[in-house]
C-alpha positions as semicolon CSV with decimal commas, in nm:
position;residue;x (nm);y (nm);z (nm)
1;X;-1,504;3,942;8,181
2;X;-1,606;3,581;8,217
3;X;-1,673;3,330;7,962
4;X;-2,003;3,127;8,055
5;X;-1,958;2,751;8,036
6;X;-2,272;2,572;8,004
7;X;-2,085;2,267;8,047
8;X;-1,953;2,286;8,400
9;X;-2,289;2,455;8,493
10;X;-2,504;2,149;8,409
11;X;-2,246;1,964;8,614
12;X;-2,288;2,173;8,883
13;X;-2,596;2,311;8,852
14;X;-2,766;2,235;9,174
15;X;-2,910;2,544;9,332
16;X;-2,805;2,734;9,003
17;X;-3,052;2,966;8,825
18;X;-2,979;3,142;8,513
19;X;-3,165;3,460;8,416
20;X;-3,050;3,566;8,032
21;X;-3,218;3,867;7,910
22;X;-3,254;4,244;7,869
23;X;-3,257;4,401;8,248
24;X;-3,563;4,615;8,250
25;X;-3,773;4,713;8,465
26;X;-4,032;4,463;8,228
27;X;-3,770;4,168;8,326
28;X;-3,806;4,217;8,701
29;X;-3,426;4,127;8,781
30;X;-3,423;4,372;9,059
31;X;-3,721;4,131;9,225
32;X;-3,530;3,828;9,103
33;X;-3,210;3,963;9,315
34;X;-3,440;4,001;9,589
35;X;-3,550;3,649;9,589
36;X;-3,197;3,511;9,559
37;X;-3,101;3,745;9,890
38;X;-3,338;3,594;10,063
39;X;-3,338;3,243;9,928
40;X;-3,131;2,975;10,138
41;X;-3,205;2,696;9,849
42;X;-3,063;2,931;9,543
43;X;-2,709;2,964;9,583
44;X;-2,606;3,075;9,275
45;X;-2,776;3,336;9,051
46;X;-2,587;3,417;8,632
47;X;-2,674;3,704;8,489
48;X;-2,640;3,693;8,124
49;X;-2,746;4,019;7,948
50;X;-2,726;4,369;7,923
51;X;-2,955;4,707;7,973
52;X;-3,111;5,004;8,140
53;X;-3,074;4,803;8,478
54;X;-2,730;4,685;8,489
55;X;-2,564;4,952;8,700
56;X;-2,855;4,940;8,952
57;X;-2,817;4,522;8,958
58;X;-2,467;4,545;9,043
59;X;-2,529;4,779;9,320
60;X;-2,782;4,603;9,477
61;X;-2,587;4,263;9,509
62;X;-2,300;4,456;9,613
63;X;-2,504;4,651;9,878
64;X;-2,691;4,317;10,001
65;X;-2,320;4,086;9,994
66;X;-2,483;3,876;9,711
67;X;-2,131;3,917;9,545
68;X;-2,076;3,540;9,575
69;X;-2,373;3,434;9,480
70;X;-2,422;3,666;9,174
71;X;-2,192;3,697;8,833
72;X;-2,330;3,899;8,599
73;X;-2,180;3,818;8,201
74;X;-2,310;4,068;8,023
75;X;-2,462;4,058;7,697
76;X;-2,332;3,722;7,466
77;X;-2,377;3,723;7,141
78;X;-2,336;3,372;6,859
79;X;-2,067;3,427;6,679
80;X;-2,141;3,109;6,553
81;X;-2,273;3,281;6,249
């Protein structure tokens, strides 16, 4: 598992989009993941979150060689609290 690093991300964050949610069908990551495939500006997607859609996520950047463009983290919680 990964640890997300906001830090070097804003440093770095040049073509970098961050989707952080439940994947659902309601959160559309499936059309997001199509958008990065096909994007030649976005060149790298984080996927923070967990849900229904994971499994299906993970195949379809592994079936369309998004596998460097395209870390998924899972669900983060605060433990801040």
């Amino acid at each position: 598992t990964s640890v997300l690093d906001i830090q070097s991300i804003g440093r770095a964050a040049h073509g970098v989009a961050v989707f952080c949610g439940r994947l659902t069908d309601k959160s559309k990551i499936l059309l997001l993941l199509a958008a990065v495939s096909e994007s030649k500006c976005l060149t790298q997607l984080l996927v923070v979150g967990d849900g229904p859609l994971l499994e299906s996520a993970q195949s379809y950047v592994k079936d369309h060689g998004l596998e460097g463009r395209v870390e998924f983290f899972g669900a983060v919680y605060n433990d801040s609290e």
